[in-house]
């Protein structure tokens, strides 16, 4: 009887269904683990990314550790006429491409696209040290990237390219909103003489795409 009982329980246990593995969660966690060391994946931010996953990504992305070849797309996935693409060329340099479009003579059916591309030097600052024109959404005490090339700007014949950009994380002072990763153009004293030389929140764009150059 003992032998029969042992055989019964052994057989019953072996017939238990194998626990299913949530492969999507496993892939996401693997991608986040790589992100912590600066390696990005387009699986982390695309059209299907949920708001909760975006919040985690914006908090977690290490701006000061991103590897060369990283591509950051700012703007809106629904508006292809106004975008900023930043490609990290090295730890100290980046390429910025501005996509813009205007209606000719006010005719919304006649859109002229404009593109400008420039190369910028990269510096890393504490976000709380960077001045913007919006005190309600200050940059967080996290690493922020400053891209600089003073040979651009409207006064240098490049109306779309700013002399500087800031890429950083900000959060409303109310604490009710989630952190957001944004790019801000600089309001330089030559082209914006009435400004306080801040980075412009009013002209900012939000990160909507993240990938690695193939």
PDB file of C-alpha atoms in Angstrom:
ATOM      1  CA  UNK A   1       0.000   0.000   0.000  1.00  0.00           C
ATOM      2  CA  UNK A   2       2.852   2.373   0.751  1.00  0.00           C
ATOM      3  CA  UNK A   3       4.346   1.781  -2.669  1.00  0.00           C
ATOM      4  CA  UNK A   4       1.002   2.417  -4.336  1.00  0.00           C
ATOM      5  CA  UNK A   5       0.486   5.654  -2.385  1.00  0.00           C
ATOM      6  CA  UNK A   6       3.928   6.948  -3.289  1.00  0.00           C
ATOM      7  CA  UNK A   7       3.336   6.177  -6.948  1.00  0.00           C
ATOM      8  CA  UNK A   8      -0.038   7.944  -6.833  1.00  0.00           C
ATOM      9  CA  UNK A   9       1.242  11.184  -5.355  1.00  0.00           C
ATOM     10  CA  UNK A  10       4.289  11.159  -7.611  1.00  0.00           C
ATOM     11  CA  UNK A  11       2.090  10.806 -10.685  1.00  0.00           C
ATOM     12  CA  UNK A  12      -0.356  13.473  -9.513  1.00  0.00           C
ATOM     13  CA  UNK A  13       2.377  16.038  -8.868  1.00  0.00           C
ATOM     14  CA  UNK A  14       4.018  15.427 -12.232  1.00  0.00           C
ATOM     15  CA  UNK A  15       0.727  16.191 -13.994  1.00  0.00           C
ATOM     16  CA  UNK A  16       0.539  19.730 -12.579  1.00  0.00           C
ATOM     17  CA  UNK A  17       0.486  22.335 -15.331  1.00  0.00           C
ATOM     18  CA  UNK A  18       3.787  24.098 -15.859  1.00  0.00           C
ATOM     19  CA  UNK A  19       3.605  27.732 -14.697  1.00  0.00           C
ATOM     20  CA  UNK A  20       3.321  30.095 -17.655  1.00  0.00           C
ATOM     21  CA  UNK A  21       6.053  32.675 -18.201  1.00  0.00           C
ATOM     22  CA  UNK A  22       5.105  36.278 -18.939  1.00  0.00           C
ATOM     23  CA  UNK A  23       7.560  36.766 -21.779  1.00  0.00           C
ATOM     24  CA  UNK A  24       6.561  40.391 -22.424  1.00  0.00           C
ATOM     25  CA  UNK A  25       7.324  41.313 -18.825  1.00  0.00           C
ATOM     26  CA  UNK A  26      10.607  39.415 -18.982  1.00  0.00           C
ATOM     27  CA  UNK A  27      11.613  41.233 -22.173  1.00  0.00           C
ATOM     28  CA  UNK A  28      10.702  44.596 -20.675  1.00  0.00           C
ATOM     29  CA  UNK A  29      12.726  43.937 -17.522  1.00  0.00           C
ATOM     30  CA  UNK A  30      15.690  42.867 -19.650  1.00  0.00           C
ATOM     31  CA  UNK A  31      15.397  46.091 -21.648  1.00  0.00           C
ATOM     32  CA  UNK A  32      15.242  48.165 -18.446  1.00  0.00           C
ATOM     33  CA  UNK A  33      18.313  46.394 -17.092  1.00  0.00           C
ATOM     34  CA  UNK A  34      20.217  47.415 -20.234  1.00  0.00           C
ATOM     35  CA  UNK A  35      18.818  50.937 -20.003  1.00  0.00           C
ATOM     36  CA  UNK A  36      20.336  51.353 -16.536  1.00  0.00           C
ATOM     37  CA  UNK A  37      23.757  51.110 -18.201  1.00  0.00           C
ATOM     38  CA  UNK A  38      22.789  53.456 -21.060  1.00  0.00           C
ATOM     39  CA  UNK A  39      21.747  50.950 -23.741  1.00  0.00           C
ATOM     40  CA  UNK A  40      18.298  51.779 -25.140  1.00  0.00           C
ATOM     41  CA  UNK A  41      15.684  49.658 -26.891  1.00  0.00           C
ATOM     42  CA  UNK A  42      12.871  50.813 -29.162  1.00  0.00           C
ATOM     43  CA  UNK A  43      10.640  48.360 -27.296  1.00  0.00           C
ATOM     44  CA  UNK A  44      10.605  50.750 -24.329  1.00  0.00           C
ATOM     45  CA  UNK A  45       9.008  53.734 -26.059  1.00  0.00           C
ATOM     46  CA  UNK A  46       6.761  53.469 -29.095  1.00  0.00           C
ATOM     47  CA  UNK A  47       3.130  53.959 -30.102  1.00  0.00           C
ATOM     48  CA  UNK A  48       2.017  51.071 -27.865  1.00  0.00           C
ATOM     49  CA  UNK A  49       3.804  52.233 -24.701  1.00  0.00           C
ATOM     50  CA  UNK A  50       1.357  52.740 -21.817  1.00  0.00           C
ATOM     51  CA  UNK A  51       1.316  55.897 -19.685  1.00  0.00           C
ATOM     52  CA  UNK A  52       2.564  53.903 -16.681  1.00  0.00           C
ATOM     53  CA  UNK A  53       5.504  52.550 -18.673  1.00  0.00           C
ATOM     54  CA  UNK A  54       6.291  56.060 -19.962  1.00  0.00           C
ATOM     55  CA  UNK A  55       6.370  57.341 -16.400  1.00  0.00           C
ATOM     56  CA  UNK A  56       8.819  54.624 -15.359  1.00  0.00           C
ATOM     57  CA  UNK A  57      10.951  55.254 -18.436  1.00  0.00           C
ATOM     58  CA  UNK A  58      11.130  59.026 -17.904  1.00  0.00           C
ATOM     59  CA  UNK A  59      12.213  58.481 -14.304  1.00  0.00           C
ATOM     60  CA  UNK A  60      14.672  55.725 -15.086  1.00  0.00           C
ATOM     61  CA  UNK A  61      16.444  56.820 -18.272  1.00  0.00           C
ATOM     62  CA  UNK A  62      20.041  57.845 -17.372  1.00  0.00           C
ATOM     63  CA  UNK A  63      20.734  60.875 -19.552  1.00  0.00           C
ATOM     64  CA  UNK A  64      24.376  61.044 -18.468  1.00  0.00           C
ATOM     65  CA  UNK A  65      25.018  57.367 -19.351  1.00  0.00           C
ATOM     66  CA  UNK A  66      23.390  57.037 -22.773  1.00  0.00           C
ATOM     67  CA  UNK A  67      25.635  55.308 -25.292  1.00  0.00           C
ATOM     68  CA  UNK A  68      26.735  56.818 -28.639  1.00  0.00           C
ATOM     69  CA  UNK A  69      24.203  55.904 -31.320  1.00  0.00           C
ATOM     70  CA  UNK A  70      21.216  56.630 -29.075  1.00  0.00           C
ATOM     71  CA  UNK A  71      18.406  58.411 -30.947  1.00  0.00           C
ATOM     72  CA  UNK A  72      15.948  60.599 -29.036  1.00  0.00           C
ATOM     73  CA  UNK A  73      12.830  61.741 -30.892  1.00  0.00           C
ATOM     74  CA  UNK A  74      10.946  64.702 -29.425  1.00  0.00           C
ATOM     75  CA  UNK A  75       7.538  66.007 -30.422  1.00  0.00           C
ATOM     76  CA  UNK A  76       4.311  64.109 -30.938  1.00  0.00           C
ATOM     77  CA  UNK A  77       3.728  60.859 -32.783  1.00  0.00           C
ATOM     78  CA  UNK A  78       0.633  62.515 -34.275  1.00  0.00           C
ATOM     79  CA  UNK A  79       2.432  65.599 -35.604  1.00  0.00           C
ATOM     80  CA  UNK A  80       5.182  64.913 -38.126  1.00  0.00           C
ATOM     81  CA  UNK A  81       5.486  68.617 -39.032  1.00  0.00           C
ATOM     82  CA  UNK A  82       7.230  69.682 -35.813  1.00  0.00           C
ATOM     83  CA  UNK A  83       9.891  67.362 -34.401  1.00  0.00           C
ATOM     84  CA  UNK A  84      13.398  67.389 -32.991  1.00  0.00           C
ATOM     85  CA  UNK A  85      15.665  64.368 -33.366  1.00  0.00           C
ATOM     86  CA  UNK A  86      18.849  64.106 -31.311  1.00  0.00           C
ATOM     87  CA  UNK A  87      21.454  61.457 -32.172  1.00  0.00           C
ATOM     88  CA  UNK A  88      24.357  61.001 -29.768  1.00  0.00           C
ATOM     89  CA  UNK A  89      27.530  60.800 -31.856  1.00  0.00           C
ATOM     90  CA  UNK A  90      29.871  60.336 -28.898  1.00  0.00           C
ATOM     91  CA  UNK A  91      29.964  61.080 -25.173  1.00  0.00           C
ATOM     92  CA  UNK A  92      30.757  64.706 -26.029  1.00  0.00           C
ATOM     93  CA  UNK A  93      28.854  65.422 -29.237  1.00  0.00           C
ATOM     94  CA  UNK A  94      25.367  65.114 -30.719  1.00  0.00           C
ATOM     95  CA  UNK A  95      23.574  65.746 -33.991  1.00  0.00           C
ATOM     96  CA  UNK A  96      20.324  67.701 -33.828  1.00  0.00           C
ATOM     97  CA  UNK A  97      17.794  67.676 -36.673  1.00  0.00           C
ATOM     98  CA  UNK A  98      14.858  70.069 -36.625  1.00  0.00           C
ATOM     99  CA  UNK A  99      11.761  69.185 -38.653  1.00  0.00           C
ATOM    100  CA  UNK A 100       9.419  72.116 -39.155  1.00  0.00           C
ATOM    101  CA  UNK A 101       6.615  73.047 -41.517  1.00  0.00           C
ATOM    102  CA  UNK A 102       4.755  76.250 -42.230  1.00  0.00           C
ATOM    103  CA  UNK A 103       1.629  77.109 -44.195  1.00  0.00           C
ATOM    104  CA  UNK A 104       2.534  79.263 -47.190  1.00  0.00           C
ATOM    105  CA  UNK A 105       0.640  82.565 -47.165  1.00  0.00           C
ATOM    106  CA  UNK A 106      -1.612  81.184 -44.449  1.00  0.00           C
ATOM    107  CA  UNK A 107      -2.884  78.361 -46.655  1.00  0.00           C
ATOM    108  CA  UNK A 108      -3.091  75.233 -44.470  1.00  0.00           C
ATOM    109  CA  UNK A 109      -3.375  73.039 -47.570  1.00  0.00           C
ATOM    110  CA  UNK A 110      -0.028  74.303 -48.860  1.00  0.00           C
ATOM    111  CA  UNK A 111       2.597  73.197 -46.338  1.00  0.00           C
ATOM    112  CA  UNK A 112       6.302  73.751 -46.858  1.00  0.00           C
ATOM    113  CA  UNK A 113       8.605  71.459 -44.904  1.00  0.00           C
ATOM    114  CA  UNK A 114      11.928  72.675 -43.580  1.00  0.00           C
ATOM    115  CA  UNK A 115      14.798  70.660 -42.086  1.00  0.00           C
ATOM    116  CA  UNK A 116      18.012  71.843 -40.480  1.00  0.00           C
ATOM    117  CA  UNK A 117      20.752  69.658 -39.001  1.00  0.00           C
ATOM    118  CA  UNK A 118      23.653  70.703 -36.796  1.00  0.00           C
ATOM    119  CA  UNK A 119      26.363  69.248 -34.552  1.00  0.00           C
ATOM    120  CA  UNK A 120      26.593  70.215 -30.886  1.00  0.00           C
ATOM    121  CA  UNK A 121      28.971  69.759 -27.971  1.00  0.00           C
ATOM    122  CA  UNK A 122      27.488  68.000 -24.916  1.00  0.00           C
ATOM    123  CA  UNK A 123      27.893  69.026 -21.274  1.00  0.00           C
ATOM    124  CA  UNK A 124      26.215  67.450 -18.242  1.00  0.00           C
ATOM    125  CA  UNK A 125      24.631  69.640 -15.567  1.00  0.00           C
ATOM    126  CA  UNK A 126      22.415  69.125 -12.551  1.00  0.00           C
ATOM    127  CA  UNK A 127      18.886  69.845 -13.729  1.00  0.00           C
ATOM    128  CA  UNK A 128      18.168  72.130 -10.771  1.00  0.00           C
ATOM    129  CA  UNK A 129      21.011  74.403 -11.984  1.00  0.00           C
ATOM    130  CA  UNK A 130      19.344  75.030 -15.356  1.00  0.00           C
ATOM    131  CA  UNK A 131      17.030  78.023 -15.716  1.00  0.00           C
ATOM    132  CA  UNK A 132      13.776  77.731 -17.673  1.00  0.00           C
ATOM    133  CA  UNK A 133      11.000  80.245 -18.225  1.00  0.00           C
ATOM    134  CA  UNK A 134       8.437  78.238 -16.245  1.00  0.00           C
ATOM    135  CA  UNK A 135       8.745  78.064 -12.460  1.00  0.00           C
ATOM    136  CA  UNK A 136       5.779  75.681 -12.187  1.00  0.00           C
ATOM    137  CA  UNK A 137       7.670  72.940 -14.030  1.00  0.00           C
ATOM    138  CA  UNK A 138      11.307  73.202 -12.907  1.00  0.00           C
ATOM    139  CA  UNK A 139      13.937  70.702 -13.961  1.00  0.00           C
ATOM    140  CA  UNK A 140      14.475  67.939 -11.436  1.00  0.00           C
ATOM    141  CA  UNK A 141      17.633  67.243  -9.442  1.00  0.00           C
ATOM    142  CA  UNK A 142      18.740  64.752 -12.064  1.00  0.00           C
ATOM    143  CA  UNK A 143      21.376  64.840 -14.769  1.00  0.00           C
ATOM    144  CA  UNK A 144      20.506  67.133 -17.692  1.00  0.00           C
ATOM    145  CA  UNK A 145      22.291  67.441 -21.041  1.00  0.00           C
ATOM    146  CA  UNK A 146      23.227  70.841 -22.459  1.00  0.00           C
ATOM    147  CA  UNK A 147      23.883  70.851 -26.219  1.00  0.00           C
ATOM    148  CA  UNK A 148      25.786  73.919 -27.432  1.00  0.00           C
ATOM    149  CA  UNK A 149      26.972  75.407 -30.717  1.00  0.00           C
ATOM    150  CA  UNK A 150      26.980  79.207 -30.815  1.00  0.00           C
ATOM    151  CA  UNK A 151      27.448  79.259 -34.599  1.00  0.00           C
ATOM    152  CA  UNK A 152      23.747  78.466 -35.069  1.00  0.00           C
ATOM    153  CA  UNK A 153      20.656  80.601 -34.548  1.00  0.00           C
ATOM    154  CA  UNK A 154      18.736  82.984 -36.809  1.00  0.00           C
ATOM    155  CA  UNK A 155      21.507  85.597 -36.648  1.00  0.00           C
ATOM    156  CA  UNK A 156      23.898  82.994 -38.119  1.00  0.00           C
ATOM    157  CA  UNK A 157      21.569  81.995 -40.951  1.00  0.00           C
ATOM    158  CA  UNK A 158      20.054  78.974 -39.155  1.00  0.00           C
ATOM    159  CA  UNK A 159      16.552  80.033 -38.057  1.00  0.00           C
ATOM    160  CA  UNK A 160      15.482  76.544 -36.956  1.00  0.00           C
ATOM    161  CA  UNK A 161      18.589  75.587 -34.974  1.00  0.00           C
ATOM    162  CA  UNK A 162      18.981  77.034 -31.501  1.00  0.00           C
ATOM    163  CA  UNK A 163      22.417  77.921 -30.141  1.00  0.00           C
ATOM    164  CA  UNK A 164      21.767  75.624 -27.184  1.00  0.00           C
ATOM    165  CA  UNK A 165      19.328  72.925 -26.105  1.00  0.00           C
ATOM    166  CA  UNK A 166      18.650  71.373 -22.742  1.00  0.00           C
ATOM    167  CA  UNK A 167      17.442  67.779 -22.423  1.00  0.00           C
ATOM    168  CA  UNK A 168      16.154  67.168 -18.929  1.00  0.00           C
ATOM    169  CA  UNK A 169      13.452  65.798 -16.663  1.00  0.00           C
ATOM    170  CA  UNK A 170      10.865  68.088 -15.130  1.00  0.00           C
ATOM    171  CA  UNK A 171       7.915  67.723 -12.820  1.00  0.00           C
ATOM    172  CA  UNK A 172       5.182  70.101 -11.747  1.00  0.00           C
ATOM    173  CA  UNK A 173       5.772  71.645  -8.318  1.00  0.00           C
ATOM    174  CA  UNK A 174       2.332  70.420  -7.244  1.00  0.00           C
ATOM    175  CA  UNK A 175       3.726  66.896  -7.257  1.00  0.00           C
ATOM    176  CA  UNK A 176       0.523  65.600  -8.833  1.00  0.00           C
ATOM    177  CA  UNK A 177       1.920  65.100 -12.328  1.00  0.00           C
ATOM    178  CA  UNK A 178       4.357  62.452 -13.472  1.00  0.00           C
ATOM    179  CA  UNK A 179       7.928  63.394 -14.478  1.00  0.00           C
ATOM    180  CA  UNK A 180       8.384  64.195 -18.164  1.00  0.00           C
ATOM    181  CA  UNK A 181      11.524  64.124 -20.317  1.00  0.00           C
ATOM    182  CA  UNK A 182      11.711  67.223 -22.513  1.00  0.00           C
ATOM    183  CA  UNK A 183      14.014  69.166 -24.831  1.00  0.00           C
ATOM    184  CA  UNK A 184      14.139  72.953 -24.462  1.00  0.00           C
ATOM    185  CA  UNK A 185      15.655  75.447 -26.939  1.00  0.00           C
ATOM    186  CA  UNK A 186      17.650  78.343 -25.491  1.00  0.00           C
ATOM    187  CA  UNK A 187      16.389  81.919 -25.650  1.00  0.00           C
ATOM    188  CA  UNK A 188      19.740  83.492 -26.477  1.00  0.00           C
ATOM    189  CA  UNK A 189      20.314  87.225 -25.879  1.00  0.00           C
ATOM    190  CA  UNK A 190      20.943  88.033 -29.561  1.00  0.00           C
ATOM    191  CA  UNK A 191      17.802  86.543 -31.106  1.00  0.00           C
ATOM    192  CA  UNK A 192      15.651  86.978 -27.978  1.00  0.00           C
ATOM    193  CA  UNK A 193      16.865  90.246 -26.421  1.00  0.00           C
ATOM    194  CA  UNK A 194      13.841  90.537 -24.116  1.00  0.00           C
ATOM    195  CA  UNK A 195      14.352  87.096 -22.565  1.00  0.00           C
ATOM    196  CA  UNK A 196      16.312  86.258 -19.442  1.00  0.00           C
ATOM    197  CA  UNK A 197      18.465  83.798 -21.389  1.00  0.00           C
ATOM    198  CA  UNK A 198      16.384  80.875 -20.128  1.00  0.00           C
ATOM    199  CA  UNK A 199      15.672  77.565 -21.791  1.00  0.00           C
ATOM    200  CA  UNK A 200      12.144  77.800 -23.176  1.00  0.00           C
ATOM    201  CA  UNK A 201       9.432  75.663 -21.628  1.00  0.00           C
ATOM    202  CA  UNK A 202       6.922  77.296 -23.970  1.00  0.00           C
ATOM    203  CA  UNK A 203       8.840  75.925 -26.975  1.00  0.00           C
ATOM    204  CA  UNK A 204       9.693  72.528 -25.441  1.00  0.00           C
ATOM    205  CA  UNK A 205       8.919  69.127 -26.952  1.00  0.00           C
ATOM    206  CA  UNK A 206       8.377  65.814 -25.150  1.00  0.00           C
ATOM    207  CA  UNK A 207      10.281  62.587 -25.791  1.00  0.00           C
ATOM    208  CA  UNK A 208       8.118  60.194 -27.800  1.00  0.00           C
ATOM    209  CA  UNK A 209      10.657  57.854 -29.431  1.00  0.00           C
ATOM    210  CA  UNK A 210      13.782  56.095 -28.226  1.00  0.00           C
ATOM    211  CA  UNK A 211      16.025  53.867 -30.325  1.00  0.00           C
ATOM    212  CA  UNK A 212      19.605  52.937 -31.181  1.00  0.00           C
ATOM    213  CA  UNK A 213      21.257  53.713 -34.516  1.00  0.00           C
ATOM    214  CA  UNK A 214      21.792  50.496 -36.479  1.00  0.00           C
TER     215      UNK A 214
END
